[in-house]
PDB file of C-alpha atoms in Angstrom:
ATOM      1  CA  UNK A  63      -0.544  -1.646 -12.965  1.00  0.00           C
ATOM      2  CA  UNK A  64       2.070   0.208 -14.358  1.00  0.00           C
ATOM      3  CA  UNK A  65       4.880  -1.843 -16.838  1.00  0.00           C
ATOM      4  CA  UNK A  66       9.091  -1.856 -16.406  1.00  0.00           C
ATOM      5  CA  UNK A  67      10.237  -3.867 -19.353  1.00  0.00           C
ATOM      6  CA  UNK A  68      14.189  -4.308 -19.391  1.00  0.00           C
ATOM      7  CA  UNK A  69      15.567  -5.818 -22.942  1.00  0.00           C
ATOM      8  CA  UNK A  70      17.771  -7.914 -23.475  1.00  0.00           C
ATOM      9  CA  UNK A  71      16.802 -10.788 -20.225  1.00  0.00           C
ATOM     10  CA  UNK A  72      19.663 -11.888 -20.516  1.00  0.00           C
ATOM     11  CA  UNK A  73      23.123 -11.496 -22.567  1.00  0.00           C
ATOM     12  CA  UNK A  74      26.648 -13.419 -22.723  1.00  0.00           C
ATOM     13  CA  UNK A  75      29.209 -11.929 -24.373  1.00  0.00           C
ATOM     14  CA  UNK A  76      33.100 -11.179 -24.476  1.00  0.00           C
ATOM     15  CA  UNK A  77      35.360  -9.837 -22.383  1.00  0.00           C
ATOM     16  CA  UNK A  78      36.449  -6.229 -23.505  1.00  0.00           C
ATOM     17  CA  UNK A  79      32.989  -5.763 -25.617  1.00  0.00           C
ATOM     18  CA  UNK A  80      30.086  -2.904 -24.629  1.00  0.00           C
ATOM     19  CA  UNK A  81      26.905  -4.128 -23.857  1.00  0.00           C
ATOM     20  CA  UNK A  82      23.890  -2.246 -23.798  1.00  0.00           C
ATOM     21  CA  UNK A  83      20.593  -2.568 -21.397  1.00  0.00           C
ATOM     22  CA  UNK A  84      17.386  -0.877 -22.587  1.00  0.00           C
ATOM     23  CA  UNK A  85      14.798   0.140 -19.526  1.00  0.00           C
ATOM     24  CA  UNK A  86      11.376   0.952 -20.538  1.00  0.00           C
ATOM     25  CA  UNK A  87       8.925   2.827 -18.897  1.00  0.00           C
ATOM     26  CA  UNK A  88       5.588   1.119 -20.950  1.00  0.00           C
ATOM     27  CA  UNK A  89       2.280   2.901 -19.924  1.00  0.00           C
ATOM     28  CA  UNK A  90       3.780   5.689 -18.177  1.00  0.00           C
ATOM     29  CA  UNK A  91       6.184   8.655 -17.990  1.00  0.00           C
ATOM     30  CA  UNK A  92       8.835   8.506 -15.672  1.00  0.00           C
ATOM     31  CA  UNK A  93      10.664  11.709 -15.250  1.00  0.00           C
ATOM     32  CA  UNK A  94      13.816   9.615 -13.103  1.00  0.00           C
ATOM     33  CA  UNK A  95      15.403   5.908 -13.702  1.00  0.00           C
ATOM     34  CA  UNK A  96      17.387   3.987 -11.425  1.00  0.00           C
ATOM     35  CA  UNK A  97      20.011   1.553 -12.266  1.00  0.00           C
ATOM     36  CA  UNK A  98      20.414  -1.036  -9.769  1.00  0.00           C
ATOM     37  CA  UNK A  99      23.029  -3.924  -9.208  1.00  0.00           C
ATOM     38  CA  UNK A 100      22.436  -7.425  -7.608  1.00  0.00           C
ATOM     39  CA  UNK A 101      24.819  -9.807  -6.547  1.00  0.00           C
ATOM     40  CA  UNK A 102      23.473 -13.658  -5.874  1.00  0.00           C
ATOM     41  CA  UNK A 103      21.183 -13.360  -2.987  1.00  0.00           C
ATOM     42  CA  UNK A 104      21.895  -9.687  -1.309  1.00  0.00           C
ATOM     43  CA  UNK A 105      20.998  -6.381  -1.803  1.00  0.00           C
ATOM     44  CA  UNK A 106      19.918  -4.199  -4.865  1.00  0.00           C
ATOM     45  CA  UNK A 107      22.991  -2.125  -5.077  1.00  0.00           C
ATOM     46  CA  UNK A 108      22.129   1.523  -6.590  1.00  0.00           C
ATOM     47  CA  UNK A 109      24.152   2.128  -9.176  1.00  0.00           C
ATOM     48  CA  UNK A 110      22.705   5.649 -10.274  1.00  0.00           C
ATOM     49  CA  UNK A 111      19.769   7.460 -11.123  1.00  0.00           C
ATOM     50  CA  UNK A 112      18.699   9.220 -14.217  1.00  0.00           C
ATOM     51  CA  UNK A 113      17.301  11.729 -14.721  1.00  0.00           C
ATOM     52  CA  UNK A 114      15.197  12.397 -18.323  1.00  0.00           C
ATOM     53  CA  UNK A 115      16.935  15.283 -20.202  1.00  0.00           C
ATOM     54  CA  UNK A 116      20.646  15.717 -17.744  1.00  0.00           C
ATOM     55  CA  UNK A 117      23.554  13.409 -16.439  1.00  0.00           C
ATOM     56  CA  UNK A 118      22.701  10.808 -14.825  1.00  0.00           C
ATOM     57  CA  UNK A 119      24.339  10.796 -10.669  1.00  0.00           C
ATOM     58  CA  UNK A 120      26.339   8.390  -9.939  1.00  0.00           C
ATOM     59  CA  UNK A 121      26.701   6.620  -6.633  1.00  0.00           C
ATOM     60  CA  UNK A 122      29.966   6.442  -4.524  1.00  0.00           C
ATOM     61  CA  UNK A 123      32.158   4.049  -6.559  1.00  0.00           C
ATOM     62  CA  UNK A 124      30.632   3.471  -9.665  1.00  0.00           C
ATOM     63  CA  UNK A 125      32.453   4.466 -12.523  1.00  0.00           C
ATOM     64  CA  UNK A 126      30.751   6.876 -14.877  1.00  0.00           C
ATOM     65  CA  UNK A 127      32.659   6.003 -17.865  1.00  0.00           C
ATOM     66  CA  UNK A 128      32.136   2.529 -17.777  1.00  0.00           C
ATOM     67  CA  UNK A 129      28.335   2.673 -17.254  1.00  0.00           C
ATOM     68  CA  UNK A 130      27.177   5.006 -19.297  1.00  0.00           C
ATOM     69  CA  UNK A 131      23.454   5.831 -18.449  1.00  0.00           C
ATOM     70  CA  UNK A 132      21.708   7.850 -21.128  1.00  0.00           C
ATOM     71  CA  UNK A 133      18.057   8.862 -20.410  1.00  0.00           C
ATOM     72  CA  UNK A 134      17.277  10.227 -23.532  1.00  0.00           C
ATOM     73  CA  UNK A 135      13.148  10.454 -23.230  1.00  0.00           C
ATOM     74  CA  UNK A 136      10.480   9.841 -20.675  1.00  0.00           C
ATOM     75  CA  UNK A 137       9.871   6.530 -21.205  1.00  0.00           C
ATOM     76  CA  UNK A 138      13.319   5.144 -22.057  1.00  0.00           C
ATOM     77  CA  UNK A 139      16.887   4.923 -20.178  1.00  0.00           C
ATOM     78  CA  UNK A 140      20.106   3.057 -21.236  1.00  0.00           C
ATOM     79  CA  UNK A 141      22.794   1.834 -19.577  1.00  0.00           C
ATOM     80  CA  UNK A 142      25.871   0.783 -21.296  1.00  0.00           C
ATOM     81  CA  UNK A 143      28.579  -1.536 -19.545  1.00  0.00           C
ATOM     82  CA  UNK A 144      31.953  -0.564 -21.718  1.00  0.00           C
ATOM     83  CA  UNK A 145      34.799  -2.986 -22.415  1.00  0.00           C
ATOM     84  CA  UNK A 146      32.697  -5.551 -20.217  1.00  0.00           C
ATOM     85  CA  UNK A 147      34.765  -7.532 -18.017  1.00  0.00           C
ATOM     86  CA  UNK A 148      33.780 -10.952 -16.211  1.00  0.00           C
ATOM     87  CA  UNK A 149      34.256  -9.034 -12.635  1.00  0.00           C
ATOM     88  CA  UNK A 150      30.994  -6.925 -14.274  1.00  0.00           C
ATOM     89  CA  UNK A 151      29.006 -10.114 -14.839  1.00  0.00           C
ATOM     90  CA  UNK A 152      25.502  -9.239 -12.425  1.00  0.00           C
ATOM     91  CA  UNK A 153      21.901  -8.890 -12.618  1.00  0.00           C
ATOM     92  CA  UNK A 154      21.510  -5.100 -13.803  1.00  0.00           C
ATOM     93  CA  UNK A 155      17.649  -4.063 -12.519  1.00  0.00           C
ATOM     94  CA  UNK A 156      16.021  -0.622 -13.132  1.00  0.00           C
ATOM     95  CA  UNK A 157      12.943   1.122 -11.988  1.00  0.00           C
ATOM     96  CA  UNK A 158      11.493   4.268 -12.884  1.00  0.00           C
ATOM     97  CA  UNK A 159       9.727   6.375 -10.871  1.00  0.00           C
ATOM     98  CA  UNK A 160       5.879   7.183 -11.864  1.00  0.00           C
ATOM     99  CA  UNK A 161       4.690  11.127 -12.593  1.00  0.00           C
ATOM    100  CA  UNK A 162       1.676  12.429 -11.088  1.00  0.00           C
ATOM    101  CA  UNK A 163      -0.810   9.999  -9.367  1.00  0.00           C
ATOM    102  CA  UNK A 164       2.104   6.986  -9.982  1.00  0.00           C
ATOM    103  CA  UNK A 165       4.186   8.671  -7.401  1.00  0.00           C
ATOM    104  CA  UNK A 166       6.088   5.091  -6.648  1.00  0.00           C
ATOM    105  CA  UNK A 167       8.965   2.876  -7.888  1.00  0.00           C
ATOM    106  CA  UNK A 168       7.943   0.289 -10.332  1.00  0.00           C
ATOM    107  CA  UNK A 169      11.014  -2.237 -11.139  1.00  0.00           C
ATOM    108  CA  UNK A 170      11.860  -3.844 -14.079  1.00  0.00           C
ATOM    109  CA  UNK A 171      12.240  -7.633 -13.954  1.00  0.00           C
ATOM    110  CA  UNK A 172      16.299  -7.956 -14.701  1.00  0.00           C
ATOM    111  CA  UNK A 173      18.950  -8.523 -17.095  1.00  0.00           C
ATOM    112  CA  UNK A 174      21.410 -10.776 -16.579  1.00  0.00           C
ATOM    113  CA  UNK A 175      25.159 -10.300 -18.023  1.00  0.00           C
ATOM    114  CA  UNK A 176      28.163 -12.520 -18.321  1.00  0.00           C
ATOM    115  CA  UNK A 177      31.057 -11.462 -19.348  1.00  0.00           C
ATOM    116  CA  UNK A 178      33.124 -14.345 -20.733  1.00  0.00           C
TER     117      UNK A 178
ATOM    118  CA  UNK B 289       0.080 -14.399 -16.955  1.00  0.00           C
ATOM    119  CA  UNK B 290       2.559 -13.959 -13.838  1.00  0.00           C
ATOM    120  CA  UNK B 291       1.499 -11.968 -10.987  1.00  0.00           C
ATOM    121  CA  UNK B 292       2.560 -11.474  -6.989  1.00  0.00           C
ATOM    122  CA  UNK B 293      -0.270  -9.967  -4.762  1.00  0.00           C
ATOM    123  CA  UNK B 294       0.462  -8.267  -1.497  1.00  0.00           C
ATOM    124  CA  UNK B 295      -1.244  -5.787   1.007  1.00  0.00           C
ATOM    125  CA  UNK B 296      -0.920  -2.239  -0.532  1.00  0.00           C
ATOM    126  CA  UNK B 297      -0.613  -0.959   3.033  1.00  0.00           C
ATOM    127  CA  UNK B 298      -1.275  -1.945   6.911  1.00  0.00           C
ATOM    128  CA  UNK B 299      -1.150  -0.143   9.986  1.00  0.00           C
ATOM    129  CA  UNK B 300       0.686  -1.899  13.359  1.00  0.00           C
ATOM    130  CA  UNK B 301       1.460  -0.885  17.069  1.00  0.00           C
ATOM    131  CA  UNK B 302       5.383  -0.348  18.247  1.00  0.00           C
ATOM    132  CA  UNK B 303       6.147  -3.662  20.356  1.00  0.00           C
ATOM    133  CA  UNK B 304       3.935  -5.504  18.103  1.00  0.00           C
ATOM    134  CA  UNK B 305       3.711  -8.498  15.643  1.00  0.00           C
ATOM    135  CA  UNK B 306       2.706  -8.292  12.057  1.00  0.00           C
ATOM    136  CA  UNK B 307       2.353 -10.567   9.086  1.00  0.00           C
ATOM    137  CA  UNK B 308       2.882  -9.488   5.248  1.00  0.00           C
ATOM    138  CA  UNK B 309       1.402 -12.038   2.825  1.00  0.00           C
ATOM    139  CA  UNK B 310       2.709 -12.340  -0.623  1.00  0.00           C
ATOM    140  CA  UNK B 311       0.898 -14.546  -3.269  1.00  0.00           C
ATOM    141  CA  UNK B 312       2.231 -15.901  -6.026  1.00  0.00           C
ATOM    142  CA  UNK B 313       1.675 -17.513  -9.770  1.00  0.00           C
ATOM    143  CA  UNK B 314       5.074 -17.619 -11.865  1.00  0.00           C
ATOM    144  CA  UNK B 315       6.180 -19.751 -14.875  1.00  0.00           C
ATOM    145  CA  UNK B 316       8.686 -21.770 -12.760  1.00  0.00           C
ATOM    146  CA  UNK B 317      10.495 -20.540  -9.139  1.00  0.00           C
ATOM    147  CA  UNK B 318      13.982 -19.845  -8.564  1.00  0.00           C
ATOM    148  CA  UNK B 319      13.430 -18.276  -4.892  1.00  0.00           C
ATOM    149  CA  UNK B 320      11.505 -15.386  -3.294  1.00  0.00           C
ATOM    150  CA  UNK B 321      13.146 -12.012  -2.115  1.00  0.00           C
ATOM    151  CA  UNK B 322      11.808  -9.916   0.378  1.00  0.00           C
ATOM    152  CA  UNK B 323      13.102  -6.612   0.687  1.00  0.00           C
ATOM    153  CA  UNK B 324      12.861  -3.306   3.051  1.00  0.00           C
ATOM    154  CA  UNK B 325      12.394   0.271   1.249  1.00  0.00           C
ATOM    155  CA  UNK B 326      12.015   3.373   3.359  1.00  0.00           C
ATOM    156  CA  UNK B 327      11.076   6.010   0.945  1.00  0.00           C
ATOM    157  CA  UNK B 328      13.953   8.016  -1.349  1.00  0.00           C
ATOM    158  CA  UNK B 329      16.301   4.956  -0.452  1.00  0.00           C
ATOM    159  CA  UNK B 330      16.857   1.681  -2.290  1.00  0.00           C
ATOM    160  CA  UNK B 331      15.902  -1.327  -1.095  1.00  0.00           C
ATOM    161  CA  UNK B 332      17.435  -3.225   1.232  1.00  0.00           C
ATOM    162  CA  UNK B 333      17.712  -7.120   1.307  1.00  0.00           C
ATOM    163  CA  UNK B 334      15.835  -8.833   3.815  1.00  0.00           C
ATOM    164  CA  UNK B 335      15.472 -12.396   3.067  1.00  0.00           C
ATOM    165  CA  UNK B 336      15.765 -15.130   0.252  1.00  0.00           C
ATOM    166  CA  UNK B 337      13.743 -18.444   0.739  1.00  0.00           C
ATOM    167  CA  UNK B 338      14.146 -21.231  -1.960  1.00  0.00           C
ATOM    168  CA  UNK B 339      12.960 -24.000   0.248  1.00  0.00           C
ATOM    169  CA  UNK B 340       9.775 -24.767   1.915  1.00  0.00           C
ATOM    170  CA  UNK B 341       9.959 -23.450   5.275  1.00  0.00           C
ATOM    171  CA  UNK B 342      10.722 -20.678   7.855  1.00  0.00           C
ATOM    172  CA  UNK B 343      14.018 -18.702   8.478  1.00  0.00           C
ATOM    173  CA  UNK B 344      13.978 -16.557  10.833  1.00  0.00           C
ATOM    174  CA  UNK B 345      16.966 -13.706  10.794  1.00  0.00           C
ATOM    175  CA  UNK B 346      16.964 -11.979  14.188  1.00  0.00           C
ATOM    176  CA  UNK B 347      13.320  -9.756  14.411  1.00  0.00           C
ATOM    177  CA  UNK B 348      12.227 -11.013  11.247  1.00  0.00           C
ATOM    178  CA  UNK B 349      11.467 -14.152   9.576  1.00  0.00           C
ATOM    179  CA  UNK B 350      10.154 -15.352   5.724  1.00  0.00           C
ATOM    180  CA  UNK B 351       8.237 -18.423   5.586  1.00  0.00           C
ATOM    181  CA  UNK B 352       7.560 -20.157   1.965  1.00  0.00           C
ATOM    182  CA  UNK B 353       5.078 -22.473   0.522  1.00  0.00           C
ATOM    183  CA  UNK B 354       6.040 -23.549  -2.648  1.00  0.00           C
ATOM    184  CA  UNK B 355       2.747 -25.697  -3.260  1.00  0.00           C
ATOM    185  CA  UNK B 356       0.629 -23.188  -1.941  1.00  0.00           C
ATOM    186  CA  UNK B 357       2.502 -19.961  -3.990  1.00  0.00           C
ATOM    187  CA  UNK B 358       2.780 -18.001  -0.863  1.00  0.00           C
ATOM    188  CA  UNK B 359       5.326 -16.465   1.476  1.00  0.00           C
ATOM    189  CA  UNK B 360       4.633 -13.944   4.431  1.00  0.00           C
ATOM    190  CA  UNK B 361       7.252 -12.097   5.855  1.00  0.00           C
ATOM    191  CA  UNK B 362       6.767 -11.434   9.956  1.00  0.00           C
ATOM    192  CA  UNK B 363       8.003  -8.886  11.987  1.00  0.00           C
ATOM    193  CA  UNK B 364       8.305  -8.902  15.700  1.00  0.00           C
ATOM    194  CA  UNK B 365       8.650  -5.887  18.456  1.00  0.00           C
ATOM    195  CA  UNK B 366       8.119  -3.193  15.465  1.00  0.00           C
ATOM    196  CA  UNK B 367      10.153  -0.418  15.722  1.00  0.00           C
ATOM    197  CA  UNK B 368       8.683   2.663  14.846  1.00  0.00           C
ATOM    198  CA  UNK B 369      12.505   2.678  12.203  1.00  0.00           C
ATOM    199  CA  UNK B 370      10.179  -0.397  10.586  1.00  0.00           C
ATOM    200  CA  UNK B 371       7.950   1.811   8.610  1.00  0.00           C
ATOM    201  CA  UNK B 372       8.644   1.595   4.750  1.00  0.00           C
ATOM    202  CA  UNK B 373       7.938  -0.442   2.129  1.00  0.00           C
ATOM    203  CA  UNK B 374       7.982  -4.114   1.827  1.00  0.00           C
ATOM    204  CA  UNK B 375       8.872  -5.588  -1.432  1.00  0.00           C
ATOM    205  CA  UNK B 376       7.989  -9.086  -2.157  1.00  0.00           C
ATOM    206  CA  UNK B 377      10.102 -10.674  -5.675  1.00  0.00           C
ATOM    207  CA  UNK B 378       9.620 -14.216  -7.277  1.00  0.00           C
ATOM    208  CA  UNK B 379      12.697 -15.344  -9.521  1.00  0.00           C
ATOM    209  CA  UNK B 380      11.473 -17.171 -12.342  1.00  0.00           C
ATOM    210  CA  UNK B 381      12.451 -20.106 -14.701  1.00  0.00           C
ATOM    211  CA  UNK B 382      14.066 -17.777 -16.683  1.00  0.00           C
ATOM    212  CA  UNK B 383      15.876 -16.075 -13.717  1.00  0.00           C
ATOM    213  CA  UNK B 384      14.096 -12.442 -14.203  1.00  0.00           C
ATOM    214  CA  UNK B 385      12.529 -10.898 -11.274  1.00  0.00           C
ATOM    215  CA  UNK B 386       8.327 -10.449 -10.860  1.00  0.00           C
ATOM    216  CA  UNK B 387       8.046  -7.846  -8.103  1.00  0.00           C
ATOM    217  CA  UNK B 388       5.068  -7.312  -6.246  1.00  0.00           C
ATOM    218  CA  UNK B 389       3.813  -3.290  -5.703  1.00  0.00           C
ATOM    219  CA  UNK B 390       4.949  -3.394  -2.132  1.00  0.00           C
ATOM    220  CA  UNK B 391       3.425  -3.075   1.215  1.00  0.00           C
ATOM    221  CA  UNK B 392       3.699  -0.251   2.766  1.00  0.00           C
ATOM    222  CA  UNK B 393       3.771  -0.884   6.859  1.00  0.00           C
ATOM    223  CA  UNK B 394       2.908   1.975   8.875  1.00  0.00           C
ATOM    224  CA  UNK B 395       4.004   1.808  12.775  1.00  0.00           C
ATOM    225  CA  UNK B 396       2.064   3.839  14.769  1.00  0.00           C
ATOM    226  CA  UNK B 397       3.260   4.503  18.836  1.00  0.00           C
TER     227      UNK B 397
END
């Protein structure tokens, strides 16, 4: 079936330092990404979606210039948390969204920040 | 290799009772998520076992097997708002997420 990789897993770092999450789309094309946020045993919070080639949208709340989602080809999105703060430390999950007979969300399996 | 196996799609009557099996084989177990998705929405949390066992949260319950690698997820007195997808996630050793491809549960009158 089709392949979400997410790179790094995992990542510590310190507070006011940008951290960047790599989504990957691996035997497929996926024309929109989506950013989601867990917290410890709720919901996947949507953060925003991307779309391959414009801005990404940004949900209610979420601050634009502090994630900065760049969706740069059809198999790759980034999101970049800037001047990281411990409040920001989460599980960051995407999924992209399969072209032609993949019309369905595949997720990617996580990474997890913390922001000393 | 890890892998979670669930029902691509079944069919149930409003008022009814159905089960949604998930399978599992993981390098290590940090809980199971189920969660709802009706379709252009994100998903929504449903349940997190850990423990052997059944909890039961209003019209639906998760039950988990740890030995056996298997969880089902049961719904009672469907409501036709209960069709979407059902999303079954293992946590593993290394905390990342192996989802399953969903169920999708279609409620028919």
């Amino acid at each position: 079936g089709a392949v979400v990789s997410q790179h790094p897993s995992w990542v510590i770092c310190k507070s006011g330092t940008s951290v960047k999450i790599e989504c990957r789309s691996l035997d497929f094309q996926a024309t929109t990404m989506f950013w989601y946020r867990q917290f410890p045993k709720q919901s996947l919070m949507l953060m925003a979606t991307s779309n391959e080639g414009s801005k990404a949208t940004y949900e209610q709340g979420v601050e634009k210039d502090k994630f900065l989602i760049n969706h740069a080809s059809l198999t790759l999105s980034t999101l970049t948390v800037t001047s990281a703060h411990p409040e920001d430390s989460s599980f960051y999950i995407c999924s992209a969204w399969g072209q032609g007979d993949l019309n369905e969300q595949f997720f990617g399996p996580g990474t997890r920040l913390t922001v000393l | 290799g890890q892998n979670i196996d669930q029902p691509t799609e079944m069919t149930a009557t409003e008022g009814a009772i159905v089960q949604i099996n998930c399978t599992y084989q993981t390098s290590g177990f940090n809980g199971l998520f189920w969660y709802q998705q009706h379709a252009g929405e994100a998903p929504t949390f449903l349940s997190y076992n850990v423990l052997d066992g059944l909890e039961e949260k209003g019209r639906f319950s998760s039950f988990l097997s740890r030995s056996k690698g298997y969880s089902y997820l049961l719904l009672k007195e469907l409501q036709m708002k209960d069709s979407a997808s059902y999303l079954c996630a293992v946590m593993d050793s290394n905390y990342q997420l192996i989802w399953g491809a969903g169920t999708k549960l279609i409620i028919k009158p």
